[in-house]
mmCIF file of C-alpha atoms and ligand atoms in Angstrom:
data_model
loop_
_atom_site.group_PDB
_atom_site.id
_atom_site.type_symbol
_atom_site.label_atom_id
_atom_site.label_comp_id
_atom_site.label_asym_id
_atom_site.label_seq_id
_atom_site.Cartn_x
_atom_site.Cartn_y
_atom_site.Cartn_z
ATOM 1 C CA MET A 1 0.972 -28.163 16.420
ATOM 2 C CA SER A 2 2.649 -24.852 15.563
ATOM 3 C CA LYS A 3 1.707 -21.681 17.421
ATOM 4 C CA ALA A 4 0.176 -20.272 14.228
ATOM 5 C CA SER A 5 -2.038 -23.264 13.452
ATOM 6 C CA ALA A 6 -3.165 -23.512 17.097
ATOM 7 C CA ALA A 7 -4.235 -19.876 16.909
ATOM 8 C CA GLU A 8 -5.980 -20.441 13.592
ATOM 9 C CA GLU A 9 -8.161 -23.135 15.175
ATOM 10 C CA GLN A 10 -9.751 -20.483 17.389
ATOM 11 C CA THR A 11 -10.899 -17.849 14.975
ATOM 12 C CA VAL A 12 -14.001 -16.040 13.834
ATOM 13 C CA ASN A 13 -14.874 -15.412 10.201
ATOM 14 C CA VAL A 14 -14.727 -11.818 9.025
ATOM 15 C CA TYR A 15 -15.781 -10.188 5.779
ATOM 16 C CA GLY A 16 -14.034 -7.118 4.449
ATOM 17 C CA TRP A 17 -12.392 -5.484 1.478
ATOM 18 C CA ALA A 18 -8.675 -5.806 0.729
ATOM 19 C CA ALA A 19 -6.038 -4.669 -1.727
ATOM 20 C CA LYS A 20 -4.582 -7.870 -3.176
ATOM 21 C CA ASP A 21 -1.527 -6.298 -4.865
ATOM 22 C CA SER A 22 0.214 -2.975 -5.485
ATOM 23 C CA SER A 23 -2.457 -1.896 -7.991
ATOM 24 C CA GLY A 24 -4.179 -0.802 -4.778
ATOM 25 C CA ILE A 25 -7.558 -1.930 -6.130
ATOM 26 C CA LEU A 26 -9.755 -3.193 -3.299
ATOM 27 C CA SER A 27 -12.153 -6.124 -3.611
ATOM 28 C CA PRO A 28 -14.105 -8.419 -1.248
ATOM 29 C CA PHE A 29 -12.017 -10.607 1.049
ATOM 30 C CA HIS A 30 -12.844 -13.250 3.664
ATOM 31 C CA PHE A 31 -10.416 -13.683 6.558
ATOM 32 C CA SER A 32 -10.152 -14.663 10.247
ATOM 33 C CA ARG A 33 -9.684 -12.884 13.534
ATOM 34 C CA ARG A 34 -9.034 -14.442 16.944
ATOM 35 C CA VAL A 35 -12.004 -15.274 19.153
ATOM 36 C CA ASN A 36 -12.750 -12.773 21.924
ATOM 37 C CA GLY A 37 -10.213 -13.317 24.748
ATOM 38 C CA ASP A 38 -10.404 -12.363 28.426
ATOM 39 C CA ASN A 39 -8.967 -8.867 27.791
ATOM 40 C CA ASP A 40 -10.724 -8.312 24.459
ATOM 41 C CA ILE A 41 -13.836 -6.673 23.187
ATOM 42 C CA THR A 42 -15.489 -7.464 19.871
ATOM 43 C CA ILE A 43 -16.778 -4.503 17.901
ATOM 44 C CA LYS A 44 -19.413 -4.696 15.181
ATOM 45 C CA ILE A 45 -17.876 -2.086 12.901
ATOM 46 C CA LEU A 46 -20.407 0.512 11.744
ATOM 47 C CA TYR A 47 -18.170 3.162 10.144
ATOM 48 C CA CYS A 48 -14.513 3.466 9.184
ATOM 49 C CA GLY A 49 -12.720 6.599 7.969
ATOM 50 C CA ILE A 50 -10.233 6.669 5.105
ATOM 51 C CA CYS A 51 -6.898 8.238 6.090
ATOM 52 C CA HIS A 52 -4.281 9.392 3.595
ATOM 53 C CA THR A 53 -1.999 6.756 5.122
ATOM 54 C CA ASP A 54 -4.396 4.037 3.876
ATOM 55 C CA LEU A 55 -3.882 5.402 0.378
ATOM 56 C CA VAL A 56 -0.109 5.074 0.690
ATOM 57 C CA PHE A 57 -0.342 1.547 2.123
ATOM 58 C CA VAL A 58 -2.703 0.087 -0.487
ATOM 59 C CA LYS A 59 -0.505 1.292 -3.335
ATOM 60 C CA ASP A 60 3.154 0.912 -2.569
ATOM 61 C CA GLY A 61 4.000 0.571 1.086
ATOM 62 C CA SER A 62 6.563 3.318 0.815
ATOM 63 C CA LEU A 63 6.081 4.189 4.501
ATOM 64 C CA MET A 64 6.662 0.527 5.466
ATOM 65 C CA PRO A 65 6.275 -2.686 3.437
ATOM 66 C CA THR A 66 2.695 -3.680 2.641
ATOM 67 C CA ASN A 67 1.734 -7.346 3.048
ATOM 68 C CA TYR A 68 -1.014 -8.285 0.618
ATOM 69 C CA PRO A 69 -3.864 -8.983 0.981
ATOM 70 C CA PHE A 70 -4.076 -5.728 2.914
ATOM 71 C CA VAL A 71 -7.284 -4.630 4.671
ATOM 72 C CA PRO A 72 -6.956 -0.883 5.398
ATOM 73 C CA GLY A 73 -8.802 1.127 7.989
ATOM 74 C CA HIS A 74 -7.775 2.567 11.349
ATOM 75 C CA GLU A 75 -10.543 5.069 12.062
ATOM 76 C CA ILE A 76 -13.000 2.523 13.395
ATOM 77 C CA VAL A 77 -16.248 3.045 15.299
ATOM 78 C CA GLY A 78 -18.970 0.590 16.123
ATOM 79 C CA GLU A 79 -20.951 -1.243 18.738
ATOM 80 C CA VAL A 80 -19.496 -3.580 21.352
ATOM 81 C CA THR A 81 -20.948 -7.079 20.891
ATOM 82 C CA ASN A 82 -18.747 -9.103 23.264
ATOM 83 C CA VAL A 83 -16.545 -8.364 26.293
ATOM 84 C CA GLY A 84 -13.917 -10.575 27.947
ATOM 85 C CA CYS A 85 -14.105 -11.408 31.654
ATOM 86 C CA ASN A 86 -11.310 -8.934 32.559
ATOM 87 C CA VAL A 87 -12.936 -5.983 30.797
ATOM 88 C CA THR A 88 -14.610 -3.354 32.969
ATOM 89 C CA LYS A 89 -14.492 -0.243 30.793
ATOM 90 C CA PHE A 90 -16.938 -1.535 28.157
ATOM 91 C CA LYS A 91 -20.248 -3.364 28.177
ATOM 92 C CA ILE A 92 -22.226 -4.880 25.346
ATOM 93 C CA GLY A 93 -23.993 -2.142 23.371
ATOM 94 C CA ASP A 94 -21.420 0.603 24.099
ATOM 95 C CA ARG A 95 -20.115 2.776 21.261
ATOM 96 C CA ALA A 96 -16.407 2.070 20.888
ATOM 97 C CA GLY A 97 -13.627 3.380 18.688
ATOM 98 C CA VAL A 98 -10.218 2.026 17.643
ATOM 99 C CA GLY A 99 -7.465 4.003 15.966
ATOM 100 C CA ALA A 100 -4.071 3.287 14.489
ATOM 101 C CA MET A 101 -2.769 0.805 17.063
ATOM 102 C CA VAL A 102 -3.947 -2.451 18.647
ATOM 103 C CA GLY A 103 -1.023 -3.473 20.836
ATOM 104 C CA SER A 104 2.175 -2.466 22.627
ATOM 105 C CA CYS A 105 4.539 -4.150 25.097
ATOM 106 C CA GLY A 106 2.961 -2.554 28.179
ATOM 107 C CA SER A 107 6.237 -2.505 30.117
ATOM 108 C CA CYS A 108 8.657 -0.098 28.414
ATOM 109 C CA ASN A 109 9.137 3.483 29.590
ATOM 110 C CA ASN A 110 6.855 4.815 26.877
ATOM 111 C CA CYS A 111 4.039 2.391 27.738
ATOM 112 C CA LYS A 112 4.399 3.226 31.443
ATOM 113 C CA GLN A 113 3.883 6.910 30.581
ATOM 114 C CA ASP A 114 0.747 6.276 28.491
ATOM 115 C CA LEU A 115 2.764 6.732 25.304
ATOM 116 C CA GLU A 116 1.980 3.350 23.734
ATOM 117 C CA ASN A 117 2.213 5.085 20.358
ATOM 118 C CA TYR A 118 5.988 5.382 20.843
ATOM 119 C CA CYS A 119 6.518 1.825 22.139
ATOM 120 C CA PRO A 120 9.141 0.075 19.968
ATOM 121 C CA LYS A 121 6.826 -2.960 19.877
ATOM 122 C CA MET A 122 3.657 -1.035 19.050
ATOM 123 C CA LEU A 123 1.355 -2.948 16.705
ATOM 124 C CA TRP A 124 -0.464 -1.079 13.932
ATOM 125 C CA THR A 125 -4.139 -1.894 13.450
ATOM 126 C CA SER A 126 -3.851 -2.983 9.834
ATOM 127 C CA VAL A 127 -0.173 -3.885 9.478
ATOM 128 C CA GLY A 128 1.968 -6.833 10.586
ATOM 129 C CA GLU A 129 1.026 -9.677 12.925
ATOM 130 C CA TYR A 130 -0.548 -9.825 16.371
ATOM 131 C CA TYR A 131 1.147 -11.677 19.255
ATOM 132 C CA ASP A 132 -0.722 -14.881 18.311
ATOM 133 C CA ASP A 133 0.838 -14.746 14.814
ATOM 134 C CA LEU A 134 -2.503 -13.986 13.178
ATOM 135 C CA ARG A 135 -2.266 -11.141 10.701
ATOM 136 C CA ASN A 136 -3.629 -7.717 11.697
ATOM 137 C CA PHE A 137 -6.385 -6.553 9.370
ATOM 138 C CA GLY A 138 -7.972 -3.120 9.477
ATOM 139 C CA GLY A 139 -11.453 -1.711 9.769
ATOM 140 C CA PHE A 140 -12.728 -2.045 6.205
ATOM 141 C CA SER A 141 -14.449 -5.150 7.590
ATOM 142 C CA ASP A 142 -17.506 -6.154 9.556
ATOM 143 C CA LYS A 143 -15.967 -6.906 12.964
ATOM 144 C CA LEU A 144 -12.856 -6.342 15.052
ATOM 145 C CA VAL A 145 -11.536 -8.205 18.088
ATOM 146 C CA VAL A 146 -9.247 -5.921 20.061
ATOM 147 C CA ASP A 147 -7.583 -5.697 23.462
ATOM 148 C CA HIS A 148 -9.861 -3.301 25.396
ATOM 149 C CA HIS A 149 -6.841 -1.150 26.305
ATOM 150 C CA PHE A 150 -6.669 -0.057 22.668
ATOM 151 C CA ALA A 151 -10.309 0.979 22.395
ATOM 152 C CA VAL A 152 -12.022 4.159 23.587
ATOM 153 C CA LEU A 153 -15.601 5.100 24.396
ATOM 154 C CA VAL A 154 -17.260 7.354 21.835
ATOM 155 C CA PRO A 155 -19.371 10.047 23.572
ATOM 156 C CA ASN A 156 -23.075 9.381 23.062
ATOM 157 C CA ASN A 157 -23.848 12.896 21.833
ATOM 158 C CA LEU A 158 -21.524 12.659 18.825
ATOM 159 C CA PRO A 159 -22.799 11.369 15.475
ATOM 160 C CA LEU A 160 -20.990 8.102 14.885
ATOM 161 C CA ALA A 161 -19.930 8.488 11.235
ATOM 162 C CA ALA A 162 -18.458 11.938 11.864
ATOM 163 C CA SER A 163 -16.646 10.633 14.963
ATOM 164 C CA ALA A 164 -14.691 7.925 13.151
ATOM 165 C CA PRO A 165 -11.948 10.287 11.851
ATOM 166 C CA LEU A 166 -11.236 11.430 15.404
ATOM 167 C CA LEU A 167 -9.605 8.031 16.042
ATOM 168 C CA CYS A 168 -6.626 8.852 13.808
ATOM 169 C CA ALA A 169 -6.882 12.306 12.214
ATOM 170 C CA GLY A 170 -8.245 13.794 15.437
ATOM 171 C CA ILE A 171 -5.716 12.426 17.888
ATOM 172 C CA SER A 172 -2.852 13.058 15.434
ATOM 173 C CA VAL A 173 -3.436 16.799 15.672
ATOM 174 C CA TYR A 174 -4.803 17.019 19.225
ATOM 175 C CA SER A 175 -1.778 15.257 20.741
ATOM 176 C CA PRO A 176 0.912 17.620 19.356
ATOM 177 C CA MET A 177 -1.210 20.651 20.210
ATOM 178 C CA MET A 178 -1.301 19.492 23.842
ATOM 179 C CA HIS A 179 2.275 18.257 24.030
ATOM 180 C CA TYR A 180 3.933 21.286 22.432
ATOM 181 C CA GLY A 181 1.866 23.854 24.348
ATOM 182 C CA LEU A 182 -0.085 24.952 21.297
ATOM 183 C CA SER A 183 -3.508 24.837 22.900
ATOM 184 C CA ASN A 184 -3.889 28.122 24.765
ATOM 185 C CA ALA A 185 -6.673 30.594 24.100
ATOM 186 C CA GLY A 186 -5.339 33.596 22.221
ATOM 187 C CA GLN A 187 -2.343 31.802 20.705
ATOM 188 C CA HIS A 188 -1.988 31.978 16.940
ATOM 189 C CA LEU A 189 -1.828 28.562 15.248
ATOM 190 C CA GLY A 190 -1.032 27.979 11.587
ATOM 191 C CA VAL A 191 -2.462 24.837 9.985
ATOM 192 C CA VAL A 192 -0.833 23.752 6.748
ATOM 193 C CA GLY A 193 -2.979 21.558 4.479
ATOM 194 C CA LEU A 194 -6.747 21.633 4.889
ATOM 195 C CA GLY A 195 -7.492 17.924 4.579
ATOM 196 C CA GLY A 196 -8.594 15.271 7.073
ATOM 197 C CA LEU A 197 -6.034 16.147 9.752
ATOM 198 C CA GLY A 198 -5.942 19.851 8.947
ATOM 199 C CA HIS A 199 -9.652 20.575 9.254
ATOM 200 C CA LEU A 200 -9.779 18.792 12.634
ATOM 201 C CA ALA A 201 -6.794 20.836 13.819
ATOM 202 C CA VAL A 202 -8.793 23.950 12.902
ATOM 203 C CA LYS A 203 -11.828 22.683 14.823
ATOM 204 C CA PHE A 204 -9.842 21.781 17.965
ATOM 205 C CA ALA A 205 -7.977 25.101 17.868
ATOM 206 C CA LYS A 206 -11.182 27.107 17.502
ATOM 207 C CA ALA A 207 -12.769 25.125 20.368
ATOM 208 C CA LEU A 208 -9.733 26.091 22.472
ATOM 209 C CA GLY A 209 -10.174 29.784 21.629
ATOM 210 C CA MET A 210 -7.110 30.097 19.410
ATOM 211 C CA LYS A 211 -6.559 32.321 16.403
ATOM 212 C CA VAL A 212 -6.170 30.072 13.335
ATOM 213 C CA THR A 213 -4.596 30.721 9.966
ATOM 214 C CA VAL A 214 -4.779 28.054 7.271
ATOM 215 C CA ILE A 215 -1.947 27.808 4.742
ATOM 216 C CA SER A 216 -3.277 25.962 1.701
ATOM 217 C CA THR A 217 -2.565 25.190 -1.947
ATOM 218 C CA SER A 218 -6.306 25.230 -2.749
ATOM 219 C CA PRO A 219 -8.048 28.560 -3.440
ATOM 220 C CA GLY A 220 -11.353 26.654 -3.649
ATOM 221 C CA LYS A 221 -11.226 25.892 0.076
ATOM 222 C CA GLN A 222 -10.996 29.509 1.248
ATOM 223 C CA LYS A 223 -14.667 30.559 1.371
ATOM 224 C CA GLU A 224 -15.832 27.474 3.263
ATOM 225 C CA ALA A 225 -12.828 27.574 5.607
ATOM 226 C CA VAL A 226 -13.671 31.106 6.669
ATOM 227 C CA GLU A 227 -17.465 30.854 6.665
ATOM 228 C CA GLN A 228 -17.968 27.336 8.016
ATOM 229 C CA LEU A 229 -14.788 26.365 9.887
ATOM 230 C CA GLY A 230 -14.331 29.893 11.224
ATOM 231 C CA VAL A 231 -10.639 30.282 10.346
ATOM 232 C CA ASP A 232 -9.366 33.789 10.999
ATOM 233 C CA ASP A 233 -7.104 34.003 7.969
ATOM 234 C CA PHE A 234 -6.416 31.888 4.893
ATOM 235 C CA LEU A 235 -3.073 32.125 3.092
ATOM 236 C CA LEU A 236 -2.425 30.575 -0.286
ATOM 237 C CA SER A 237 1.009 28.977 -0.195
ATOM 238 C CA HIS A 238 1.980 30.641 -3.501
ATOM 239 C CA ASP A 239 0.830 34.128 -2.461
ATOM 240 C CA GLN A 240 4.217 35.662 -1.595
ATOM 241 C CA ASP A 241 2.780 39.048 -0.598
ATOM 242 C CA LYS A 242 0.398 37.592 1.989
ATOM 243 C CA LEU A 243 3.054 35.201 3.299
ATOM 244 C CA GLN A 244 5.458 38.120 3.653
ATOM 245 C CA ALA A 245 2.860 40.137 5.551
ATOM 246 C CA ALA A 246 2.248 37.224 7.952
ATOM 247 C CA MET A 247 5.953 36.620 8.758
ATOM 248 C CA GLY A 248 6.763 36.320 12.460
ATOM 249 C CA THR A 249 3.112 36.170 13.598
ATOM 250 C CA MET A 250 2.467 32.558 14.604
ATOM 251 C CA ASP A 251 3.140 30.779 17.903
ATOM 252 C CA GLY A 252 3.050 27.413 16.231
ATOM 253 C CA ILE A 253 2.275 25.613 13.007
ATOM 254 C CA LEU A 254 0.902 22.116 12.451
ATOM 255 C CA ASP A 255 2.072 20.862 9.073
ATOM 256 C CA THR A 256 -0.316 18.131 7.846
ATOM 257 C CA VAL A 257 0.729 18.114 4.183
ATOM 258 C CA SER A 258 1.079 14.703 2.568
ATOM 259 C CA ALA A 259 3.342 15.808 -0.328
ATOM 260 C CA PRO A 260 6.919 17.151 -0.466
ATOM 261 C CA HIS A 261 7.092 20.907 0.152
ATOM 262 C CA SER A 262 9.489 23.523 1.458
ATOM 263 C CA LEU A 263 9.647 24.239 5.197
ATOM 264 C CA LEU A 264 11.372 27.626 4.854
ATOM 265 C CA PRO A 265 8.219 29.738 4.267
ATOM 266 C CA LEU A 266 6.603 28.047 7.272
ATOM 267 C CA ILE A 267 9.566 28.682 9.566
ATOM 268 C CA GLU A 268 9.434 32.337 8.523
ATOM 269 C CA LEU A 269 5.800 32.587 9.637
ATOM 270 C CA LEU A 270 6.779 31.691 13.222
ATOM 271 C CA LYS A 271 7.442 34.170 15.999
ATOM 272 C CA THR A 272 10.700 33.879 17.959
ATOM 273 C CA ASP A 273 10.498 30.577 19.903
ATOM 274 C CA GLY A 274 7.754 29.392 17.576
ATOM 275 C CA LYS A 275 7.263 25.674 16.889
ATOM 276 C CA LEU A 276 6.753 23.957 13.562
ATOM 277 C CA ILE A 277 5.289 20.500 14.179
ATOM 278 C CA LEU A 278 5.383 17.964 11.361
ATOM 279 C CA VAL A 279 2.541 15.466 11.323
ATOM 280 C CA GLY A 280 2.158 14.932 7.577
ATOM 281 C CA ALA A 281 4.239 12.108 6.162
ATOM 282 C CA PRO A 282 5.479 12.949 2.654
ATOM 283 C CA ILE A 283 7.567 10.152 1.164
ATOM 284 C CA LYS A 284 10.472 12.525 0.495
ATOM 285 C CA ALA A 285 12.038 14.042 3.622
ATOM 286 C CA PRO A 286 12.069 17.859 3.666
ATOM 287 C CA GLU A 287 15.260 19.926 3.806
ATOM 288 C CA LEU A 288 15.752 21.648 7.143
ATOM 289 C CA PRO A 289 16.829 25.315 6.832
ATOM 290 C CA HIS A 290 18.835 25.522 10.043
ATOM 291 C CA ILE A 291 19.972 29.167 9.928
ATOM 292 C CA PRO A 292 16.419 30.622 10.032
ATOM 293 C CA LEU A 293 15.748 28.247 12.927
ATOM 294 C CA MET A 294 18.818 29.420 14.830
ATOM 295 C CA LEU A 295 18.108 33.090 14.226
ATOM 296 C CA GLY A 296 14.658 32.832 15.816
ATOM 297 C CA ARG A 297 15.356 30.087 18.391
ATOM 298 C CA LYS A 298 12.636 28.144 16.615
ATOM 299 C CA ILE A 299 11.863 24.464 16.980
ATOM 300 C CA VAL A 300 10.893 21.779 14.474
ATOM 301 C CA GLY A 301 9.222 18.740 16.051
ATOM 302 C CA GLY A 302 7.175 15.761 15.062
ATOM 303 C CA SER A 303 4.336 13.693 16.436
ATOM 304 C CA ALA A 304 2.594 10.412 15.638
ATOM 305 C CA VAL A 305 -1.011 9.681 16.668
ATOM 306 C CA GLY A 306 -1.330 9.651 20.498
ATOM 307 C CA GLY A 307 -1.440 7.363 23.530
ATOM 308 C CA MET A 308 -4.653 5.651 24.620
ATOM 309 C CA LYS A 309 -5.238 7.816 27.725
ATOM 310 C CA GLU A 310 -4.888 10.938 25.615
ATOM 311 C CA THR A 311 -7.090 9.459 22.879
ATOM 312 C CA GLN A 312 -9.919 9.017 25.405
ATOM 313 C CA GLU A 313 -9.289 12.585 26.657
ATOM 314 C CA MET A 314 -9.505 13.821 23.059
ATOM 315 C CA MET A 315 -12.798 11.952 22.530
ATOM 316 C CA ASP A 316 -14.211 13.442 25.728
ATOM 317 C CA PHE A 317 -13.059 16.929 24.708
ATOM 318 C CA ALA A 318 -14.693 16.382 21.298
ATOM 319 C CA GLY A 319 -17.894 15.289 23.022
ATOM 320 C CA LYS A 320 -17.901 18.346 25.277
ATOM 321 C CA HIS A 321 -17.206 20.803 22.453
ATOM 322 C CA ASN A 322 -19.057 19.006 19.644
ATOM 323 C CA VAL A 323 -15.938 18.535 17.546
ATOM 324 C CA THR A 324 -16.455 16.031 14.733
ATOM 325 C CA ALA A 325 -15.166 15.683 11.201
ATOM 326 C CA ASP A 326 -16.920 16.949 8.081
ATOM 327 C CA VAL A 327 -17.460 13.673 6.274
ATOM 328 C CA GLU A 328 -18.690 12.258 2.998
ATOM 329 C CA VAL A 329 -20.204 8.872 3.826
ATOM 330 C CA ILE A 330 -19.783 6.287 1.067
ATOM 331 C CA ALA A 331 -20.812 2.700 0.436
ATOM 332 C CA MET A 332 -17.987 0.134 0.563
ATOM 333 C CA GLU A 333 -18.718 -0.663 -3.080
ATOM 334 C CA HIS A 334 -17.484 2.869 -3.976
ATOM 335 C CA ILE A 335 -14.198 2.507 -2.137
ATOM 336 C CA ASN A 336 -11.952 2.492 -5.227
ATOM 337 C CA THR A 337 -13.487 5.721 -6.532
ATOM 338 C CA ALA A 338 -13.033 7.268 -3.088
ATOM 339 C CA PHE A 339 -9.315 6.387 -3.111
ATOM 340 C CA GLU A 340 -8.935 7.953 -6.580
ATOM 341 C CA ARG A 341 -10.667 11.112 -5.377
ATOM 342 C CA LEU A 342 -8.589 11.241 -2.167
ATOM 343 C CA ALA A 343 -5.391 11.060 -4.239
ATOM 344 C CA LYS A 344 -6.596 14.181 -6.109
ATOM 345 C CA GLY A 345 -7.560 15.984 -2.903
ATOM 346 C CA ASP A 346 -11.217 15.832 -3.943
ATOM 347 C CA VAL A 347 -12.926 15.431 -0.568
ATOM 348 C CA LYS A 348 -14.160 17.809 2.124
ATOM 349 C CA TYR A 349 -12.724 16.618 4.336
ATOM 350 C CA ARG A 350 -12.907 12.896 5.108
ATOM 351 C CA PHE A 351 -14.434 9.864 3.434
ATOM 352 C CA VAL A 352 -16.108 7.521 5.889
ATOM 353 C CA ILE A 353 -17.323 4.083 4.831
ATOM 354 C CA ASP A 354 -20.789 2.943 5.844
ATOM 355 C CA VAL A 355 -19.493 -0.478 6.881
ATOM 356 C CA ALA A 356 -22.724 -1.619 8.534
ATOM 357 C CA ASN A 357 -24.568 -1.531 5.219
ATOM 358 C CA MET A 358 -21.827 -3.249 3.226
ATOM 359 C CA LEU A 359 -23.287 -5.833 0.816
ATOM 360 C CA ILE A 360 -22.080 -9.303 1.786
HETATM 361 P P1 LIG B 1 -5.477 14.551 3.231
HETATM 362 O O1 LIG B 1 -6.873 14.547 3.730
HETATM 363 O O2 LIG B 1 -5.205 14.076 1.854
HETATM 364 O O3 LIG B 1 -4.928 16.050 3.429
HETATM 365 C C1 LIG B 1 -3.635 16.416 3.063
HETATM 366 C C2 LIG B 1 -3.656 17.876 2.626
HETATM 367 O O4 LIG B 1 -2.329 18.216 2.224
HETATM 368 C C3 LIG B 1 -4.511 18.152 1.410
HETATM 369 O O5 LIG B 1 -5.866 18.370 1.719
HETATM 370 C C4 LIG B 1 -3.877 19.403 0.856
HETATM 371 O O6 LIG B 1 -4.352 20.543 1.548
HETATM 372 C C5 LIG B 1 -2.403 19.214 1.211
HETATM 373 N N1 LIG B 1 -1.679 18.735 0.031
HETATM 374 C C6 LIG B 1 -1.873 17.615 -0.673
HETATM 375 N N2 LIG B 1 -1.022 17.534 -1.716
HETATM 376 C C7 LIG B 1 -0.284 18.633 -1.664
HETATM 377 C C8 LIG B 1 0.770 19.105 -2.458
HETATM 378 N N3 LIG B 1 1.205 18.444 -3.550
HETATM 379 N N4 LIG B 1 1.351 20.263 -2.099
HETATM 380 C C9 LIG B 1 0.908 20.928 -1.002
HETATM 381 N N5 LIG B 1 -0.099 20.511 -0.231
HETATM 382 C C10 LIG B 1 -0.689 19.379 -0.560
HETATM 383 O O7 LIG B 1 -4.546 13.683 4.173
HETATM 384 P P2 LIG B 1 -4.689 13.394 5.737
HETATM 385 O O8 LIG B 1 -5.404 12.116 5.940
HETATM 386 O O9 LIG B 1 -5.117 14.620 6.424
HETATM 387 O O10 LIG B 1 -3.154 13.070 6.091
HETATM 388 C C11 LIG B 1 -2.184 14.092 5.962
HETATM 389 C C12 LIG B 1 -0.801 13.519 6.159
HETATM 390 O O11 LIG B 1 -0.661 13.109 7.521
HETATM 391 C C13 LIG B 1 -0.526 12.256 5.341
HETATM 392 O O12 LIG B 1 0.818 12.301 4.929
HETATM 393 C C14 LIG B 1 -0.736 11.121 6.322
HETATM 394 O O13 LIG B 1 -0.014 9.962 5.970
HETATM 395 C C15 LIG B 1 -0.218 11.764 7.577
HETATM 396 N N6 LIG B 1 -0.719 11.216 8.832
HETATM 397 C C16 LIG B 1 0.084 11.385 9.917
HETATM 398 C C17 LIG B 1 -0.339 10.964 11.156
HETATM 399 C C18 LIG B 1 0.530 11.170 12.348
HETATM 400 O O14 LIG B 1 0.254 10.566 13.383
HETATM 401 N N7 LIG B 1 1.549 11.997 12.278
HETATM 402 C C19 LIG B 1 -1.585 10.339 11.288
HETATM 403 C C20 LIG B 1 -2.380 10.210 10.175
HETATM 404 C C21 LIG B 1 -1.951 10.669 8.948
HETATM 405 P P3 LIG B 1 -4.597 21.936 0.778
HETATM 406 O O15 LIG B 1 -5.532 21.612 -0.355
HETATM 407 O O16 LIG B 1 -5.211 22.789 1.805
HETATM 408 O O17 LIG B 1 -3.267 22.401 0.311
#
């Protein structure tokens, strides 16, 4: 018997929604996951966020090839319903979360430093195959079996739906803020793009006592950003006068924009030694204006999600400071409309699917 068919004999039935082709239209889909192993937990998925990366994957796979049928979803929260005999961190009934990854080699230098997210053999939650050759399918589905190392505890005081986006959007901004030293009270942080990632960057930065300026293409977001998110300043990216006035004022900038755009105006906003950190993933690579970088000893860096230890730290920080996403909870049956609206930037600031009440 082949390895694949042996694995398929030991599976559980799962119901979810999948894109079947590059139209990106999602529809109901039945599939299998492995049975709960000694190191695994099974999660009854209650909510799953919709990340901009899901939108790219369902449509064209331009970040990496999409295998159809494709079940998106990597901002997963739910209730633990089974634990393997080697699992001590979780018990049945706990609130657990899973983000963008479900596996890594465990032995490379990155894994040894709690940087599983940079392991060359890292496995994405909804892409590729697991070690048993079963396909990985994401969280737009009723249950997930996952190695407990790749799950975190969700603090009990946080509302579950609004916590789901922390698992990807949250850690993707928290990790670079910590790593690049952009987390100190009194520092001035610019946040470019007020979407899922951007609004959580604002919330973490405000919880850390930072001054925050949002740089946005959307005038309609200004009032709420100031009055509800508490941003200190809001610059429209086409307002040359205000950009000019803000030149040289920021210690760092987190760029979360999903579309091609120029980096030059952002580099000009930085102080000497300032850091521009790219976390958005536009399909077209930006041009790098090196002379303005050299003349201010400025740095351009990047960052992708975060390691598991740091993801638990981020969840605990969020629990302590009540940081959650502003979400619009939708029924699974409205998923295709939600994707259309996300493509137009019509959401404040994250769609989250009410998976538990999905009609089966
Ligand atoms: P999102 O909710 O759609 O937010 C993206 C924001 O970018 C929008 O709200 C908008 O903000 C701005 N934007 C969109 N189109 C633009 C355009 N044509 N010109 C200028 N600005 C535009 O997306 P998200 O889920 O936050 O994800 C943001 C990016 O991060 C995506 O590329 C995603 O793939 C990537 N991502 C990276 C990581 C990582 O680990 N590095 C993790 C998850 C996602 P304004 O309206 O304020 O301009």
